[in-house]
Tab-separated table of C-alpha atoms in Angstrom:
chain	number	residue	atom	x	y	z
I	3	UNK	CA	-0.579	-9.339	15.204
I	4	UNK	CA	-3.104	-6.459	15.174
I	5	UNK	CA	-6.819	-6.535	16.208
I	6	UNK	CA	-9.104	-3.569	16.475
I	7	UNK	CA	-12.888	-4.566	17.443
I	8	UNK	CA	-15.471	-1.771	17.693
I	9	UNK	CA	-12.987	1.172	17.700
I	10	UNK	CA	-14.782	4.726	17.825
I	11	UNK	CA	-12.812	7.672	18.333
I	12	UNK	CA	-14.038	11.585	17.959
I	13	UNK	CA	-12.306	14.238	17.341
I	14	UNK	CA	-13.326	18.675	18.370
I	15	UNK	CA	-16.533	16.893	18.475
I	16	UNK	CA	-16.974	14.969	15.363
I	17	UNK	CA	-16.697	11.550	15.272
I	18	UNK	CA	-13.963	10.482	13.127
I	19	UNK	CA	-13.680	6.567	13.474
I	20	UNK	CA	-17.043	4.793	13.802
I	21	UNK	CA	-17.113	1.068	15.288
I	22	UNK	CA	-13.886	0.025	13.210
I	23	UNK	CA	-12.983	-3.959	13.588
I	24	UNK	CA	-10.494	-5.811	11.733
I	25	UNK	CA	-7.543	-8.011	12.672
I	26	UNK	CA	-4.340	-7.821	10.429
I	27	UNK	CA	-2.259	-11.448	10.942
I	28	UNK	CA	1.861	-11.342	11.256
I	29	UNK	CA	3.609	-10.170	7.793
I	30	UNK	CA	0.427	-9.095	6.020
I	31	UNK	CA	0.282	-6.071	3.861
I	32	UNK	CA	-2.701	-3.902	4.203
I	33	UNK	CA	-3.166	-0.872	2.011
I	34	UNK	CA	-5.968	1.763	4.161
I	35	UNK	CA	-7.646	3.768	1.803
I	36	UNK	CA	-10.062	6.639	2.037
I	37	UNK	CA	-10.835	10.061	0.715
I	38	UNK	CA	-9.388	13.076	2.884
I	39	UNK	CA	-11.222	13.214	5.936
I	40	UNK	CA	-11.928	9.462	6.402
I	41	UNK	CA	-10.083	8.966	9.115
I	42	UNK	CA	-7.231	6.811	7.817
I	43	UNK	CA	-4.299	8.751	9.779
I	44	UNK	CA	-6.653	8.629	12.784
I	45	UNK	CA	-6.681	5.082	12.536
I	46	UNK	CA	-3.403	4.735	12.151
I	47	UNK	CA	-2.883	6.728	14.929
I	48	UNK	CA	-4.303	4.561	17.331
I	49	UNK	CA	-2.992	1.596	15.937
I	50	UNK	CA	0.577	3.062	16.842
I	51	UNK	CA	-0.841	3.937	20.342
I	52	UNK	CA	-0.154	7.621	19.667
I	53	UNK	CA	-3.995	8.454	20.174
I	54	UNK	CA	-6.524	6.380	22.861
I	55	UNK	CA	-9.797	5.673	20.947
I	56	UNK	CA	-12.144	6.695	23.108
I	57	UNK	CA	-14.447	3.120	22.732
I	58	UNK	CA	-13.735	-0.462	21.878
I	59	UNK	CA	-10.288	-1.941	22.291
I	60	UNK	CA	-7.077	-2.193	20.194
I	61	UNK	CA	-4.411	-5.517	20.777
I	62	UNK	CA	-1.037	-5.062	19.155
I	63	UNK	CA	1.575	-8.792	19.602
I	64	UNK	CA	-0.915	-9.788	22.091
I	65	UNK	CA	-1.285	-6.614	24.184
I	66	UNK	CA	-4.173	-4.393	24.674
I	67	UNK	CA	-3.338	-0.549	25.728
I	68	UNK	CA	0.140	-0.566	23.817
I	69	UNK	CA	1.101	2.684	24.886
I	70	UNK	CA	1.960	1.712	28.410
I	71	UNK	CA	4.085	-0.666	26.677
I	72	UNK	CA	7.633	-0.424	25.729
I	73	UNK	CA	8.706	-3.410	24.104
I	74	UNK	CA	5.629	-3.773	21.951
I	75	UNK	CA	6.089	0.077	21.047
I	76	UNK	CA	10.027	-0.749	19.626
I	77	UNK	CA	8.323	-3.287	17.236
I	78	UNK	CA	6.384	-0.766	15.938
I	79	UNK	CA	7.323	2.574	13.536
I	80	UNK	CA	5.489	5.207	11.946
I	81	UNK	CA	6.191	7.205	8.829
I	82	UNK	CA	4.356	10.359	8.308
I	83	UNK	CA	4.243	12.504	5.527
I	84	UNK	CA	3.245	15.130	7.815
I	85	UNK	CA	4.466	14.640	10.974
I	86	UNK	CA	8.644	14.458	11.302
I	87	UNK	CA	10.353	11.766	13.698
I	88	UNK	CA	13.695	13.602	13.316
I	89	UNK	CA	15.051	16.236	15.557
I	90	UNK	CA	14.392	19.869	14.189
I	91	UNK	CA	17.680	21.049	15.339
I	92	UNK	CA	20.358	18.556	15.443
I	93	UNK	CA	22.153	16.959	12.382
I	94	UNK	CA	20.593	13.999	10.703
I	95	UNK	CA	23.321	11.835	11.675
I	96	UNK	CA	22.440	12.510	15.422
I	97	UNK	CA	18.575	11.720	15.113
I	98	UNK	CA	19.856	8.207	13.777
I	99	UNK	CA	22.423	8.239	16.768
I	100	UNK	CA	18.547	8.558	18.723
I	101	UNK	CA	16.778	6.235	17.333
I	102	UNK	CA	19.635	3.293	17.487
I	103	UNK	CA	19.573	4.445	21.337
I	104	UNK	CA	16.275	4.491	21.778
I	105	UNK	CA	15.527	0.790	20.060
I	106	UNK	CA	18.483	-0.459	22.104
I	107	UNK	CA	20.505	-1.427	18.786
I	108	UNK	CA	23.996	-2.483	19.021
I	109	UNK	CA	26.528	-0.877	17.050
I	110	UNK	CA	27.464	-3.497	15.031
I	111	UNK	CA	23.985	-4.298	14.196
I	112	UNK	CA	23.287	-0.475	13.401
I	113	UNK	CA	25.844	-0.250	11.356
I	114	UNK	CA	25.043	-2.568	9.530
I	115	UNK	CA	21.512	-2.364	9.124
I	116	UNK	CA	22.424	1.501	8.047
I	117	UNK	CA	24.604	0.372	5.504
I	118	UNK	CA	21.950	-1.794	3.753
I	119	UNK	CA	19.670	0.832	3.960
I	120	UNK	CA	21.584	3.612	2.317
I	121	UNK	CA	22.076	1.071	-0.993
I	122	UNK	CA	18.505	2.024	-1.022
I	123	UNK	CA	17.848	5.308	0.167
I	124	UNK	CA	20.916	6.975	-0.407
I	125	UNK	CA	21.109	9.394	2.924
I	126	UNK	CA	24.457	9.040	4.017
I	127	UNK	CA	25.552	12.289	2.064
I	128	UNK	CA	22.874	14.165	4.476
I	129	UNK	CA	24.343	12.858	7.737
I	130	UNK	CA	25.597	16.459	8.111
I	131	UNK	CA	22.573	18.594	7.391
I	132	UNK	CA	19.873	19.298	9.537
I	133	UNK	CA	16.417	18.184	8.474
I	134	UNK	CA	15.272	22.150	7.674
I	135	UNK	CA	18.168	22.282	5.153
I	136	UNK	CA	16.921	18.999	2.832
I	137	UNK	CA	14.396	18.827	0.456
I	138	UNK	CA	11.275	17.099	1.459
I	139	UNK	CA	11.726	14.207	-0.676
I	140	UNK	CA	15.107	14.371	0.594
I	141	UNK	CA	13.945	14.489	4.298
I	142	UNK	CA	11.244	11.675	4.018
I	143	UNK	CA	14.207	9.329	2.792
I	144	UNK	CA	15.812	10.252	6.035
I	145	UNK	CA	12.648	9.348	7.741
I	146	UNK	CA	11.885	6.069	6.302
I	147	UNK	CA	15.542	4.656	6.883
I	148	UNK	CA	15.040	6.351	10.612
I	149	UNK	CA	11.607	4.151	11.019
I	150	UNK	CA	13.661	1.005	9.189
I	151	UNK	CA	16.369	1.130	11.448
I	152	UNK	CA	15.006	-0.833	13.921
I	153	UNK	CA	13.722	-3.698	11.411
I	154	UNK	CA	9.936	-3.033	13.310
I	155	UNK	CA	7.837	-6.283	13.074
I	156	UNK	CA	4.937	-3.076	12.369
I	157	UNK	CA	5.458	-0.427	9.563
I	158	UNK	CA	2.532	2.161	9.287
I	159	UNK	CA	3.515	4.953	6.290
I	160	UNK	CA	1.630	7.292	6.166
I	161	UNK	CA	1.701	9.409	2.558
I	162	UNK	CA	5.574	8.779	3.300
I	163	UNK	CA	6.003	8.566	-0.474
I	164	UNK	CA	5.792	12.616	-1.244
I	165	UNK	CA	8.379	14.277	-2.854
I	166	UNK	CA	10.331	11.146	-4.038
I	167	UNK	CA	11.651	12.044	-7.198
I	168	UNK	CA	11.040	9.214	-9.599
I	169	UNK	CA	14.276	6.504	-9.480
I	170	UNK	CA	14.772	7.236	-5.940
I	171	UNK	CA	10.720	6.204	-5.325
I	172	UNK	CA	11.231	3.357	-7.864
I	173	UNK	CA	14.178	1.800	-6.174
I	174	UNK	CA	12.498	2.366	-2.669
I	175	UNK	CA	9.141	0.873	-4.085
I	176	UNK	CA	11.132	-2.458	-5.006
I	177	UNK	CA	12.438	-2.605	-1.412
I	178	UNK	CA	9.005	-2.650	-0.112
I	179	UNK	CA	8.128	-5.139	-2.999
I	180	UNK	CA	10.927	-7.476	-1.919
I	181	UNK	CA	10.093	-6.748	1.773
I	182	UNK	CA	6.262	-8.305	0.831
I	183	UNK	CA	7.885	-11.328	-0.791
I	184	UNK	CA	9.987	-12.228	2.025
I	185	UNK	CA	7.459	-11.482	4.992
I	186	UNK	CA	9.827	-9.532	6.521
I	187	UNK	CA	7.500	-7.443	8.315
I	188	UNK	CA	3.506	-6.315	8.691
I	189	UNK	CA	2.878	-3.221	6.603
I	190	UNK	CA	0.021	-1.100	6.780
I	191	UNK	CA	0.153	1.457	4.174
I	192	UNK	CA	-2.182	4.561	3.220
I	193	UNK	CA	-1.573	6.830	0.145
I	194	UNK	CA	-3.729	8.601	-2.686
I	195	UNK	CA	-1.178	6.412	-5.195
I	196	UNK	CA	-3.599	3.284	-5.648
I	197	UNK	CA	-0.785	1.927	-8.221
I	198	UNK	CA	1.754	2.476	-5.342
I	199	UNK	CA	-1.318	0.414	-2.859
I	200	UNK	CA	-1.964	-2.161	-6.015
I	201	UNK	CA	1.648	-2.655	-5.741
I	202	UNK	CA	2.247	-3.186	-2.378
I	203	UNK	CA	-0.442	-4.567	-0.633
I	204	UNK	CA	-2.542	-7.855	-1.013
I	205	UNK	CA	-5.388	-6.805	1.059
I	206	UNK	CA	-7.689	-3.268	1.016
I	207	UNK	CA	-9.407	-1.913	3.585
I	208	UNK	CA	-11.699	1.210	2.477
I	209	UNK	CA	-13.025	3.483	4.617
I	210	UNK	CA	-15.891	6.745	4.471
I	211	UNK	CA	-16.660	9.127	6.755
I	212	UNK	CA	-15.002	6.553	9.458
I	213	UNK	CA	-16.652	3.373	8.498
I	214	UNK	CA	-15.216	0.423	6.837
I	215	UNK	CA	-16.811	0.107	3.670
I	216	UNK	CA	-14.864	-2.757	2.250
I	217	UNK	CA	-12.190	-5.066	3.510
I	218	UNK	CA	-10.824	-7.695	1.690
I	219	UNK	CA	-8.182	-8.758	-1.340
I	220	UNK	CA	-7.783	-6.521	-3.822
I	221	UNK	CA	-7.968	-9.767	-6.743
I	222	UNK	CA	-11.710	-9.833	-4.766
I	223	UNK	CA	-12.531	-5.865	-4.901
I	224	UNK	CA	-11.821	-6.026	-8.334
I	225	UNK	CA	-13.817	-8.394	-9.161
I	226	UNK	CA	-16.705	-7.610	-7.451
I	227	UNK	CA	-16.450	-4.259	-8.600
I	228	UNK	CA	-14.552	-4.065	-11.771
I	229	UNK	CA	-15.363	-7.484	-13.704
I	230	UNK	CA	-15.063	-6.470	-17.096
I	231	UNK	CA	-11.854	-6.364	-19.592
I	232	UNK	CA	-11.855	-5.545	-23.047
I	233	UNK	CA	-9.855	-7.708	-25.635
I	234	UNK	CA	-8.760	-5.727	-29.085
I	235	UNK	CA	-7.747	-8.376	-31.705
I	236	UNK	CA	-6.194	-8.199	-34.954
I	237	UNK	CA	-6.928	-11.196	-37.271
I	238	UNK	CA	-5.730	-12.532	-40.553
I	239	UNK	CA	-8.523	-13.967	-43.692
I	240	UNK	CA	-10.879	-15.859	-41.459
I	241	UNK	CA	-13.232	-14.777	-38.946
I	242	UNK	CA	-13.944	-16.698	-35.513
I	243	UNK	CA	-17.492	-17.916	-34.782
I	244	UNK	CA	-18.287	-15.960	-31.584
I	245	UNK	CA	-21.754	-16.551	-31.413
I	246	UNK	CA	-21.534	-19.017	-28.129
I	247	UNK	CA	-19.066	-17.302	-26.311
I	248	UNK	CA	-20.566	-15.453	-23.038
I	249	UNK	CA	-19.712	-11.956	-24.147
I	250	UNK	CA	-20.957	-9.132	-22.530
I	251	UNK	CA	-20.378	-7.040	-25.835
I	252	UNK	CA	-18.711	-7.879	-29.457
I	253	UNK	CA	-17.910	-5.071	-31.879
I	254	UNK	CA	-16.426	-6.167	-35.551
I	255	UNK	CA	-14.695	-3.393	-37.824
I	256	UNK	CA	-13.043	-4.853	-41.208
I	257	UNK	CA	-10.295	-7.389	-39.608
I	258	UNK	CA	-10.306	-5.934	-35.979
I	259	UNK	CA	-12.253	-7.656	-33.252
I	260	UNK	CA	-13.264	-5.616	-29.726
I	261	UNK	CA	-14.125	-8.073	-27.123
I	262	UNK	CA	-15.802	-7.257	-23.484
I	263	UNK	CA	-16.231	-9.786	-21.287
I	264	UNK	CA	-16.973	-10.584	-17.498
I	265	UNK	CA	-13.845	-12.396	-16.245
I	266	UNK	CA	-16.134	-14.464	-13.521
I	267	UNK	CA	-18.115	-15.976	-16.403
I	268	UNK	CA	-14.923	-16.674	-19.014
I	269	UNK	CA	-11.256	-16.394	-18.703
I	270	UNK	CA	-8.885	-14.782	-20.415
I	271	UNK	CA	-6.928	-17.896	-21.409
I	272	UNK	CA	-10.368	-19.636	-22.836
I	273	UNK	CA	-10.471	-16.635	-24.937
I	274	UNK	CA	-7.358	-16.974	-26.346
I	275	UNK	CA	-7.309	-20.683	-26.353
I	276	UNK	CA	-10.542	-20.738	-28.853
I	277	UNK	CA	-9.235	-17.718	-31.196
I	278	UNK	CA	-6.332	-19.752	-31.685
I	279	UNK	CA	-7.983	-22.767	-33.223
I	280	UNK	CA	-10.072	-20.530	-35.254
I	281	UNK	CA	-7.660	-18.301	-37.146
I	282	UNK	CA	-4.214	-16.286	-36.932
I	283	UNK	CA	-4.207	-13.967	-34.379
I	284	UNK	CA	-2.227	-10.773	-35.957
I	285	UNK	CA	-1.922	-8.654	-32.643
I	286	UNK	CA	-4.006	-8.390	-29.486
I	287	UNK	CA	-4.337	-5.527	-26.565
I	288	UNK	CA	-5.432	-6.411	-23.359
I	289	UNK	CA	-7.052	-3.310	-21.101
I	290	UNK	CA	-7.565	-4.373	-17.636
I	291	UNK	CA	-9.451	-2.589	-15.191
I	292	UNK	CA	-7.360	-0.976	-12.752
I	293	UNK	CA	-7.352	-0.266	-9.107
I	294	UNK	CA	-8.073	4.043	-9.045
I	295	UNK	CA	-11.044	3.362	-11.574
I	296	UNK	CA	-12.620	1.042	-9.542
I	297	UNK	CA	-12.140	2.551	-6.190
I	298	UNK	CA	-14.339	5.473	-8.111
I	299	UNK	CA	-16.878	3.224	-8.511
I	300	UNK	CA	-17.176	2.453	-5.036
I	301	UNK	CA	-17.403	6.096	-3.851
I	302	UNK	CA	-20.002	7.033	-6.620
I	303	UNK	CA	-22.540	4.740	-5.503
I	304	UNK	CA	-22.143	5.218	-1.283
């Protein structure tokens, strides 16, 4: 669906995008992450054929140069969280009128579509109201039902998740959840919410200063980089012989039981599994590493 191989691409004289390759199959969901300044809107950018890199080459649905290239460019849409698709100074209603124009949309199919967006994002009672006039939570629900309109085979958001309020962004988060299960479409996402990435996306790529750092699932980059849990038991009379277990650490206090252990070398379930036959388990916490912490890692030690 999307390939990038050895895209560079500088910007007022710094180079912002530094021999980038990746490829990014049909229906996959990529979450781009990077501190400010790595160049993840860049890249998106030229994956939406809004910039020209200025080495390397990009192929979108089998096409290299995409911007010369209508019918690729109406499978693709881009959400911004700070860069507006709708028109400044005509109602909301009329930048929709636009879009279903410019993606050659029949009516019927429009409609329709529009309805089953708004049992999402709610907009129809801004159809009126020009885009200055709505909040910006507000406005970037308009913009994400003016990028879903089409139904693009492509989705790049960028930060398109600002100023959600929190059961509008939780209803619109399980429409992108439902949209990964059914492989409705290739999203490439980029936010500073890792739980909203961890959520969406099955793949990471991570980028610095313009190069790819790390590309792969995020089940791998946690593992590689985040291996440890830690297990807090309660238990009843007895205590469980520990002694051969491959623990990284084991701290006893009275009847409580703190467990930390690499989950390459022992799973969860073994854990669990051998407590049981032991003694009575009373109650047990489990504290998983999670995505932000371990994306810190990664940036303390480059």
């Amino acid at each position: 669906m999307i390939v990038l191989k050895n895209i560079s691409k500088k910007l007022q004289e710094k180079v912002v995008l530094y021999d980038i390759s990746f490829h990014i199959s049909p229906n996959e969901n990529v979450g781009i992450i990077g501190l400010n300044g790595a160049g993840k809107t860049t890249l998106l950018n030229v994956m939406a054929g809004i910039i020209k890199p200025d080495s390397g080459f990009i192929r979108v649905g089998g096409v290299e140069n995409i911007i010369g290239h209508k019918e690729v460019l109406r499978d693709v849409t881009y959400v911004s969280g700070i860069k507006t698709q709708l028109w400044a100074d005509i109602r909301i209603k009329d930048s929709f009128a636009h879009c279903i124009q410019m993606y050659r949309l029949s009516k019927e199919e429009a409609m329709n579509r529009f309805k089953e967006l708004d049992k999402v994002f709610e907009v129809h009672k801004f159809l009126q109201q020009l885009p200055r006039d709505l909040s910006l939570g507000e406005r970037m629900r308009c913009e994400l039902v003016y990028a879903l309109l089409a139904k693009p085979k492509v989705l790049l958001i960028d930060e398109a998740m600002i100023g959600l309020d929190v059961s509008h962004k939780y209803k619109i988060m399980q429409y992108f959840s439902r949209l990964r299960k059914e492989k409705q479409m290739t999203i490439i996402y980029t936010s500073h919410n890792l739980q909203d990435v961890e959520k969406l996306c099955d793949r990471i790529i991570l980028i610095n200063h313009g190069r790819i750092i790390f590309d792969g699932s995020v089940d791998r980059i946690m593992k590689e980089f985040s291996p440890l849990y830690q297990m807090e038991i309660k238990i009843g009379e007895c205590l469980p012989d520990l002694e051969d277990m491959p623990f990284e650490r084991i701290c006893i206090d009275s009847d409580k039981i703190s467990i930390i252990y690499d989950k390459q070398k022992i799973d969860t379930a073994q854990i669990l599994k051998h407590l049981l036959e032991k003694c009575k388990l009373q109650d047990m916490h489990l504290h998983e590493p999670d995505l932000e912490g371990t994306i810190k890692k990664i940036y303390a030690r480059v």
